[in-house]
Amino acid sequence: MITLHGFSSSNYYNIVKHVLLYKDIPFVEDTQYGGTDEYLALSPAGKIPSLTTEGGINLSESSVCCDFLEETYPEKPLYPADSTARAQVRQIMRISELYLELPCRRLIPFVFSKKAVPPALEKEVRSVVSRGVGALNRVGKFDPYLAGDKLTMADIYLRYVMSVVSLAKGCIDWDIAAEIQGLKEWQTLMADSDISKKVDADREANRDEFFAIIRARMGG
Ligand SMILES: N[C@@H](CCC(=O)N[C@@H](CS)C(=O)NCC(=O)O)C(=O)O
């Protein structure tokens, strides 16, 4: 059986978990917070999540894990059959990661430390995220899903990217979601599934343990 390594407060972990649940692939969860030499055997760059296949091979990088699951378990496809449409789905995923998730991730230390975000960093984050907002407004169909009338990998990807993007609201006073046309309605649609509810409940259940680990790593 597949093992998913990581923790339920991780947005990247939840992307892969959502895909496993959507495709009804049996899996077990192995709680790992990384930061140890042992974990590097599962994930060479030490990143969460990683996945051990039924054949015992360890894989990391969420989009790689998602593509592996799609190719190995093609039932309930999450990419369109047409290669151009498939590339468009991947384009949305890449835009979401590069121009929304990664810049907003830089705010996380300030969320935990409650320190003010340095103006130069805020400027940089705003500049990159503005690019992402513009891009999503151009390519996101929200009809009702991101790439049209079918749920795709891009929907699952962006749902959990937005959990990091939403940190900007409290941190640099910017409601990024409000600037993406149709996004809030889509978020409501995406939240209204048993899978999303399970992933969200597991994230809540992990919150205290995750915060305790972060506090310990930040030196109390
Ligand atoms: N590109 C990676 C990013 C994963 C990532 O940044 N995961 C975070 C947890 S949400 C992590 O491992 N942080 C610990 C670290 O960077 O050392 C992926 O897509 O899986």
PDB file of C-alpha atoms and ligand atoms in Angstrom:
ATOM      1  CA  MET A   1       0.000   0.000   0.000  1.00  0.00           C
ATOM      2  CA  ILE A   2       1.101   3.578  -0.631  1.00  0.00           C
ATOM      3  CA  THR A   3       2.455   5.545   2.337  1.00  0.00           C
ATOM      4  CA  LEU A   4       2.123   9.314   2.381  1.00  0.00           C
ATOM      5  CA  HIS A   5       4.742  10.950   4.603  1.00  0.00           C
ATOM      6  CA  GLY A   6       4.306  14.422   6.023  1.00  0.00           C
ATOM      7  CA  PHE A   7       1.867  16.308   8.206  1.00  0.00           C
ATOM      8  CA  SER A   8      -1.717  17.474   7.833  1.00  0.00           C
ATOM      9  CA  SER A   9      -0.984  21.197   8.268  1.00  0.00           C
ATOM     10  CA  SER A  10       1.168  21.157   5.136  1.00  0.00           C
ATOM     11  CA  ASN A  11      -0.559  22.521   2.045  1.00  0.00           C
ATOM     12  CA  TYR A  12       1.652  20.425  -0.233  1.00  0.00           C
ATOM     13  CA  TYR A  13       0.912  17.281   1.778  1.00  0.00           C
ATOM     14  CA  ASN A  14      -2.796  18.018   1.476  1.00  0.00           C
ATOM     15  CA  ILE A  15      -2.608  18.336  -2.316  1.00  0.00           C
ATOM     16  CA  VAL A  16      -1.307  14.779  -2.633  1.00  0.00           C
ATOM     17  CA  LYS A  17      -3.647  13.502   0.080  1.00  0.00           C
ATOM     18  CA  HIS A  18      -6.653  15.031  -1.710  1.00  0.00           C
ATOM     19  CA  VAL A  19      -5.610  13.304  -4.950  1.00  0.00           C
ATOM     20  CA  LEU A  20      -5.247   9.937  -3.174  1.00  0.00           C
ATOM     21  CA  LEU A  21      -8.677  10.322  -1.589  1.00  0.00           C
ATOM     22  CA  TYR A  22     -10.296  11.509  -4.827  1.00  0.00           C
ATOM     23  CA  LYS A  23      -8.966   8.528  -6.726  1.00  0.00           C
ATOM     24  CA  ASP A  24      -9.937   6.100  -3.930  1.00  0.00           C
ATOM     25  CA  ILE A  25      -6.357   4.838  -3.754  1.00  0.00           C
ATOM     26  CA  PRO A  26      -5.691   2.960  -0.493  1.00  0.00           C
ATOM     27  CA  PHE A  27      -2.904   4.644   1.496  1.00  0.00           C
ATOM     28  CA  VAL A  28      -1.599   5.061   5.008  1.00  0.00           C
ATOM     29  CA  GLU A  29      -0.321   8.277   6.524  1.00  0.00           C
ATOM     30  CA  ASP A  30       3.039   8.474   8.250  1.00  0.00           C
ATOM     31  CA  THR A  31       3.408  11.662  10.279  1.00  0.00           C
ATOM     32  CA  GLN A  32       6.789  13.243   9.554  1.00  0.00           C
ATOM     33  CA  TYR A  33       7.906  16.828  10.111  1.00  0.00           C
ATOM     34  CA  GLY A  34      11.207  16.546   8.259  1.00  0.00           C
ATOM     35  CA  GLY A  35      14.407  18.138   9.482  1.00  0.00           C
ATOM     36  CA  THR A  36      16.163  14.836  10.176  1.00  0.00           C
ATOM     37  CA  ASP A  37      18.785  12.873   8.269  1.00  0.00           C
ATOM     38  CA  GLU A  38      16.445   9.842   8.245  1.00  0.00           C
ATOM     39  CA  TYR A  39      13.798  11.832   6.414  1.00  0.00           C
ATOM     40  CA  LEU A  40      16.273  12.589   3.604  1.00  0.00           C
ATOM     41  CA  ALA A  41      16.057   8.912   2.657  1.00  0.00           C
ATOM     42  CA  LEU A  42      12.376   9.493   1.837  1.00  0.00           C
ATOM     43  CA  SER A  43      12.675  12.965   0.325  1.00  0.00           C
ATOM     44  CA  PRO A  44      16.136  13.921  -0.982  1.00  0.00           C
ATOM     45  CA  ALA A  45      15.613  17.657  -0.492  1.00  0.00           C
ATOM     46  CA  GLY A  46      13.936  17.104   2.863  1.00  0.00           C
ATOM     47  CA  LYS A  47      10.638  18.518   1.663  1.00  0.00           C
ATOM     48  CA  ILE A  48       7.175  17.468   2.826  1.00  0.00           C
ATOM     49  CA  PRO A  49       5.397  15.497   1.440  1.00  0.00           C
ATOM     50  CA  SER A  50       6.929  12.315   0.154  1.00  0.00           C
ATOM     51  CA  LEU A  51       5.307   9.138  -0.907  1.00  0.00           C
ATOM     52  CA  THR A  52       6.391   5.499  -0.859  1.00  0.00           C
ATOM     53  CA  THR A  53       4.883   3.607  -3.783  1.00  0.00           C
ATOM     54  CA  GLU A  54       3.377   0.119  -3.576  1.00  0.00           C
ATOM     55  CA  GLY A  55       6.668  -1.039  -5.076  1.00  0.00           C
ATOM     56  CA  GLY A  56       8.652   0.581  -2.255  1.00  0.00           C
ATOM     57  CA  ILE A  57      10.068   3.531  -4.226  1.00  0.00           C
ATOM     58  CA  ASN A  58      10.234   6.898  -2.478  1.00  0.00           C
ATOM     59  CA  LEU A  59       9.089   9.976  -4.396  1.00  0.00           C
ATOM     60  CA  SER A  60       8.918  13.630  -3.439  1.00  0.00           C
ATOM     61  CA  GLU A  61       7.747  16.959  -4.911  1.00  0.00           C
ATOM     62  CA  SER A  62       3.978  17.274  -4.819  1.00  0.00           C
ATOM     63  CA  SER A  63       3.424  17.780  -8.560  1.00  0.00           C
ATOM     64  CA  VAL A  64       5.621  14.759  -9.319  1.00  0.00           C
ATOM     65  CA  CYS A  65       3.644  12.675  -6.816  1.00  0.00           C
ATOM     66  CA  CYS A  66       0.372  13.895  -8.366  1.00  0.00           C
ATOM     67  CA  ASP A  67       1.523  12.987 -11.875  1.00  0.00           C
ATOM     68  CA  PHE A  68       2.705   9.590 -10.649  1.00  0.00           C
ATOM     69  CA  LEU A  69      -0.709   8.926  -9.105  1.00  0.00           C
ATOM     70  CA  GLU A  70      -2.493  10.040 -12.270  1.00  0.00           C
ATOM     71  CA  GLU A  71      -0.392   7.812 -14.504  1.00  0.00           C
ATOM     72  CA  THR A  72      -0.429   4.788 -12.200  1.00  0.00           C
ATOM     73  CA  TYR A  73      -4.089   5.051 -11.203  1.00  0.00           C
ATOM     74  CA  PRO A  74      -5.799   6.484 -14.288  1.00  0.00           C
ATOM     75  CA  GLU A  75      -9.354   5.829 -13.062  1.00  0.00           C
ATOM     76  CA  LYS A  76     -11.102   9.076 -12.137  1.00  0.00           C
ATOM     77  CA  PRO A  77      -8.712  11.164 -14.252  1.00  0.00           C
ATOM     78  CA  LEU A  78      -7.650  14.581 -13.028  1.00  0.00           C
ATOM     79  CA  TYR A  79      -6.085  15.717 -16.291  1.00  0.00           C
ATOM     80  CA  PRO A  80      -7.879  16.088 -19.644  1.00  0.00           C
ATOM     81  CA  ALA A  81      -7.079  13.480 -22.322  1.00  0.00           C
ATOM     82  CA  ASP A  82      -6.088  16.150 -24.842  1.00  0.00           C
ATOM     83  CA  SER A  83      -2.435  17.158 -24.501  1.00  0.00           C
ATOM     84  CA  THR A  84      -3.055  20.872 -25.044  1.00  0.00           C
ATOM     85  CA  ALA A  85      -5.822  20.945 -22.448  1.00  0.00           C
ATOM     86  CA  ARG A  86      -3.541  18.977 -20.129  1.00  0.00           C
ATOM     87  CA  ALA A  87      -0.789  21.562 -20.591  1.00  0.00           C
ATOM     88  CA  GLN A  88      -3.285  24.303 -19.760  1.00  0.00           C
ATOM     89  CA  VAL A  89      -4.103  22.570 -16.479  1.00  0.00           C
ATOM     90  CA  ARG A  90      -0.393  22.297 -15.678  1.00  0.00           C
ATOM     91  CA  GLN A  91       0.050  25.956 -16.622  1.00  0.00           C
ATOM     92  CA  ILE A  92      -2.467  26.946 -13.949  1.00  0.00           C
ATOM     93  CA  MET A  93      -0.712  24.719 -11.411  1.00  0.00           C
ATOM     94  CA  ARG A  94       2.683  26.243 -12.190  1.00  0.00           C
ATOM     95  CA  ILE A  95       1.351  29.803 -12.073  1.00  0.00           C
ATOM     96  CA  SER A  96      -0.307  29.065  -8.725  1.00  0.00           C
ATOM     97  CA  GLU A  97       2.903  27.736  -7.258  1.00  0.00           C
ATOM     98  CA  LEU A  98       5.427  30.222  -8.669  1.00  0.00           C
ATOM     99  CA  TYR A  99       3.490  33.466  -8.436  1.00  0.00           C
ATOM    100  CA  LEU A 100       1.122  32.838  -5.523  1.00  0.00           C
ATOM    101  CA  GLU A 101       2.317  30.111  -3.151  1.00  0.00           C
ATOM    102  CA  LEU A 102       6.068  30.687  -3.165  1.00  0.00           C
ATOM    103  CA  PRO A 103       6.001  34.464  -2.598  1.00  0.00           C
ATOM    104  CA  CYS A 104       3.316  34.161   0.106  1.00  0.00           C
ATOM    105  CA  ARG A 105       5.306  31.350   1.769  1.00  0.00           C
ATOM    106  CA  ARG A 106       7.945  33.991   2.533  1.00  0.00           C
ATOM    107  CA  LEU A 107       5.449  35.575   4.928  1.00  0.00           C
ATOM    108  CA  ILE A 108       5.099  32.433   7.074  1.00  0.00           C
ATOM    109  CA  PRO A 109       7.981  33.244   9.481  1.00  0.00           C
ATOM    110  CA  PHE A 110       6.308  36.592  10.216  1.00  0.00           C
ATOM    111  CA  VAL A 111       2.985  34.890  10.898  1.00  0.00           C
ATOM    112  CA  PHE A 112       4.661  32.693  13.515  1.00  0.00           C
ATOM    113  CA  SER A 113       6.928  35.338  15.033  1.00  0.00           C
ATOM    114  CA  LYS A 114       4.217  38.040  14.845  1.00  0.00           C
ATOM    115  CA  LYS A 115       6.998  40.435  13.768  1.00  0.00           C
ATOM    116  CA  ALA A 116       6.284  43.110  11.149  1.00  0.00           C
ATOM    117  CA  VAL A 117       7.068  42.153   7.563  1.00  0.00           C
ATOM    118  CA  PRO A 118      10.038  44.253   6.328  1.00  0.00           C
ATOM    119  CA  PRO A 119       8.842  46.773   3.710  1.00  0.00           C
ATOM    120  CA  ALA A 120      11.297  45.504   1.069  1.00  0.00           C
ATOM    121  CA  LEU A 121       9.958  41.963   1.446  1.00  0.00           C
ATOM    122  CA  GLU A 122       6.351  43.155   1.336  1.00  0.00           C
ATOM    123  CA  LYS A 123       7.122  45.053  -1.878  1.00  0.00           C
ATOM    124  CA  GLU A 124       8.689  41.971  -3.460  1.00  0.00           C
ATOM    125  CA  VAL A 125       5.817  39.699  -2.410  1.00  0.00           C
ATOM    126  CA  ARG A 126       3.247  42.167  -3.720  1.00  0.00           C
ATOM    127  CA  SER A 127       5.031  42.451  -7.046  1.00  0.00           C
ATOM    128  CA  VAL A 128       5.250  38.684  -7.664  1.00  0.00           C
ATOM    129  CA  VAL A 129       1.738  37.980  -6.378  1.00  0.00           C
ATOM    130  CA  SER A 130       0.285  40.747  -8.572  1.00  0.00           C
ATOM    131  CA  ARG A 131       1.698  38.848 -11.534  1.00  0.00           C
ATOM    132  CA  GLY A 132       0.009  35.654 -10.296  1.00  0.00           C
ATOM    133  CA  VAL A 133      -3.309  37.412  -9.701  1.00  0.00           C
ATOM    134  CA  GLY A 134      -3.227  38.864 -13.218  1.00  0.00           C
ATOM    135  CA  ALA A 135      -2.326  35.488 -14.708  1.00  0.00           C
ATOM    136  CA  LEU A 136      -5.080  33.617 -12.872  1.00  0.00           C
ATOM    137  CA  ASN A 137      -7.612  36.236 -13.912  1.00  0.00           C
ATOM    138  CA  ARG A 138      -6.524  35.600 -17.498  1.00  0.00           C
ATOM    139  CA  VAL A 139      -6.443  31.789 -17.523  1.00  0.00           C
ATOM    140  CA  GLY A 140      -8.855  30.722 -14.757  1.00  0.00           C
ATOM    141  CA  LYS A 141     -12.259  29.837 -16.194  1.00  0.00           C
ATOM    142  CA  PHE A 142     -14.078  29.167 -12.888  1.00  0.00           C
ATOM    143  CA  ASP A 143     -16.872  27.576 -14.945  1.00  0.00           C
ATOM    144  CA  PRO A 144     -17.402  26.239 -12.347  1.00  0.00           C
ATOM    145  CA  TYR A 145     -13.915  24.691 -12.110  1.00  0.00           C
ATOM    146  CA  LEU A 146     -10.634  26.349 -12.943  1.00  0.00           C
ATOM    147  CA  ALA A 147     -10.205  24.762 -16.348  1.00  0.00           C
ATOM    148  CA  GLY A 148     -13.894  24.478 -17.239  1.00  0.00           C
ATOM    149  CA  ASP A 149     -16.700  22.082 -16.407  1.00  0.00           C
ATOM    150  CA  LYS A 150     -14.557  19.282 -14.938  1.00  0.00           C
ATOM    151  CA  LEU A 151     -12.550  19.103 -11.744  1.00  0.00           C
ATOM    152  CA  THR A 152      -8.848  18.819 -12.577  1.00  0.00           C
ATOM    153  CA  MET A 153      -5.547  18.616 -10.755  1.00  0.00           C
ATOM    154  CA  ALA A 154      -5.366  22.429 -10.995  1.00  0.00           C
ATOM    155  CA  ASP A 155      -8.427  22.764  -8.736  1.00  0.00           C
ATOM    156  CA  ILE A 156      -6.893  20.546  -6.079  1.00  0.00           C
ATOM    157  CA  TYR A 157      -3.554  22.335  -6.399  1.00  0.00           C
ATOM    158  CA  LEU A 158      -4.932  25.857  -6.115  1.00  0.00           C
ATOM    159  CA  ARG A 159      -7.235  24.928  -3.212  1.00  0.00           C
ATOM    160  CA  TYR A 160      -4.262  24.198  -0.983  1.00  0.00           C
ATOM    161  CA  VAL A 161      -2.046  26.927  -2.452  1.00  0.00           C
ATOM    162  CA  MET A 162      -4.735  29.335  -1.257  1.00  0.00           C
ATOM    163  CA  SER A 163      -4.261  28.218   2.345  1.00  0.00           C
ATOM    164  CA  VAL A 164      -0.812  29.838   2.225  1.00  0.00           C
ATOM    165  CA  VAL A 165      -1.945  32.786   0.099  1.00  0.00           C
ATOM    166  CA  SER A 166      -4.654  33.574   2.668  1.00  0.00           C
ATOM    167  CA  LEU A 167      -1.919  34.331   5.230  1.00  0.00           C
ATOM    168  CA  ALA A 168      -1.260  37.609   3.402  1.00  0.00           C
ATOM    169  CA  LYS A 169      -4.577  38.941   4.660  1.00  0.00           C
ATOM    170  CA  GLY A 170      -3.439  39.022   8.286  1.00  0.00           C
ATOM    171  CA  CYS A 171       0.196  39.703   7.513  1.00  0.00           C
ATOM    172  CA  ILE A 172       0.322  42.447   4.890  1.00  0.00           C
ATOM    173  CA  ASP A 173      -3.383  43.341   4.951  1.00  0.00           C
ATOM    174  CA  TRP A 174      -4.084  42.098   1.432  1.00  0.00           C
ATOM    175  CA  ASP A 175      -7.121  39.986   0.574  1.00  0.00           C
ATOM    176  CA  ILE A 176      -5.604  38.394  -2.505  1.00  0.00           C
ATOM    177  CA  ALA A 177      -8.545  36.040  -3.103  1.00  0.00           C
ATOM    178  CA  ALA A 178     -10.872  39.026  -3.501  1.00  0.00           C
ATOM    179  CA  GLU A 179      -8.853  40.167  -6.523  1.00  0.00           C
ATOM    180  CA  ILE A 180      -9.309  36.943  -8.465  1.00  0.00           C
ATOM    181  CA  GLN A 181     -12.632  36.970 -10.280  1.00  0.00           C
ATOM    182  CA  GLY A 182     -14.787  33.989  -9.299  1.00  0.00           C
ATOM    183  CA  LEU A 183     -12.301  32.611  -6.806  1.00  0.00           C
ATOM    184  CA  LYS A 184     -14.368  32.986  -3.651  1.00  0.00           C
ATOM    185  CA  GLU A 185     -17.375  31.166  -5.189  1.00  0.00           C
ATOM    186  CA  TRP A 186     -15.010  28.458  -6.435  1.00  0.00           C
ATOM    187  CA  GLN A 187     -13.503  28.135  -2.933  1.00  0.00           C
ATOM    188  CA  THR A 188     -16.992  27.555  -1.532  1.00  0.00           C
ATOM    189  CA  LEU A 189     -17.635  24.910  -4.195  1.00  0.00           C
ATOM    190  CA  MET A 190     -14.314  23.211  -3.516  1.00  0.00           C
ATOM    191  CA  ALA A 191     -14.840  23.226   0.254  1.00  0.00           C
ATOM    192  CA  ASP A 192     -18.177  21.473  -0.136  1.00  0.00           C
ATOM    193  CA  SER A 193     -16.933  17.926  -0.642  1.00  0.00           C
ATOM    194  CA  ASP A 194     -16.413  15.092   1.811  1.00  0.00           C
ATOM    195  CA  ILE A 195     -12.763  14.929   0.772  1.00  0.00           C
ATOM    196  CA  SER A 196     -12.099  18.620   1.419  1.00  0.00           C
ATOM    197  CA  LYS A 197     -13.922  18.351   4.736  1.00  0.00           C
ATOM    198  CA  LYS A 198     -11.773  15.395   5.798  1.00  0.00           C
ATOM    199  CA  VAL A 199      -8.528  17.092   4.749  1.00  0.00           C
ATOM    200  CA  ASP A 200      -9.551  20.292   6.549  1.00  0.00           C
ATOM    201  CA  ALA A 201     -10.589  18.403   9.702  1.00  0.00           C
ATOM    202  CA  ASP A 202      -7.278  16.528   9.749  1.00  0.00           C
ATOM    203  CA  ARG A 203      -5.444  19.848   9.335  1.00  0.00           C
ATOM    204  CA  GLU A 204      -7.298  21.301  12.323  1.00  0.00           C
ATOM    205  CA  ALA A 205      -6.521  18.186  14.375  1.00  0.00           C
ATOM    206  CA  ASN A 206      -2.815  18.574  13.566  1.00  0.00           C
ATOM    207  CA  ARG A 207      -2.654  22.303  14.327  1.00  0.00           C
ATOM    208  CA  ASP A 208      -1.533  22.202  17.993  1.00  0.00           C
ATOM    209  CA  GLU A 209       1.149  19.586  17.398  1.00  0.00           C
ATOM    210  CA  PHE A 210       2.413  21.447  14.323  1.00  0.00           C
ATOM    211  CA  PHE A 211       2.547  24.784  16.175  1.00  0.00           C
ATOM    212  CA  ALA A 212       4.403  23.149  19.084  1.00  0.00           C
ATOM    213  CA  ILE A 213       7.012  21.798  16.669  1.00  0.00           C
ATOM    214  CA  ILE A 214       7.430  25.170  14.967  1.00  0.00           C
ATOM    215  CA  ARG A 215       7.754  26.939  18.331  1.00  0.00           C
ATOM    216  CA  ALA A 216      10.390  24.421  19.448  1.00  0.00           C
ATOM    217  CA  ARG A 217      12.334  24.893  16.196  1.00  0.00           C
ATOM    218  CA  MET A 218      12.163  28.678  16.572  1.00  0.00           C
ATOM    219  CA  GLY A 219      13.754  28.299  20.011  1.00  0.00           C
ATOM    220  CA  GLY A 220      10.667  28.302  22.222  1.00  0.00           C
TER     221      GLY A 220
HETATM  222  N1  LIG B   1       8.289  21.933  -4.089  1.00  0.00           N
HETATM  223  C1  LIG B   1       7.863  21.167  -2.937  1.00  0.00           C
HETATM  224  C2  LIG B   1       7.555  22.114  -1.792  1.00  0.00           C
HETATM  225  C3  LIG B   1       7.174  21.388  -0.527  1.00  0.00           C
HETATM  226  C4  LIG B   1       7.330  22.240   0.714  1.00  0.00           C
HETATM  227  O1  LIG B   1       7.833  23.378   0.683  1.00  0.00           O
HETATM  228  N2  LIG B   1       6.903  21.678   1.826  1.00  0.00           N
HETATM  229  C5  LIG B   1       7.100  22.337   3.100  1.00  0.00           C
HETATM  230  C6  LIG B   1       5.974  21.951   4.059  1.00  0.00           C
HETATM  231  S1  LIG B   1       4.443  22.659   3.522  1.00  0.00           S
HETATM  232  C7  LIG B   1       8.410  21.883   3.697  1.00  0.00           C
HETATM  233  O2  LIG B   1       8.862  20.786   3.446  1.00  0.00           O
HETATM  234  N3  LIG B   1       9.026  22.754   4.511  1.00  0.00           N
HETATM  235  C8  LIG B   1      10.216  22.394   5.232  1.00  0.00           C
HETATM  236  C9  LIG B   1      11.463  22.839   4.532  1.00  0.00           C
HETATM  237  O3  LIG B   1      11.406  23.599   3.566  1.00  0.00           O
HETATM  238  O4  LIG B   1      12.534  22.423   4.991  1.00  0.00           O
HETATM  239  C10 LIG B   1       6.641  20.315  -3.292  1.00  0.00           C
HETATM  240  O5  LIG B   1       5.935  20.654  -4.248  1.00  0.00           O
HETATM  241  O6  LIG B   1       6.400  19.279  -2.645  1.00  0.00           O
END
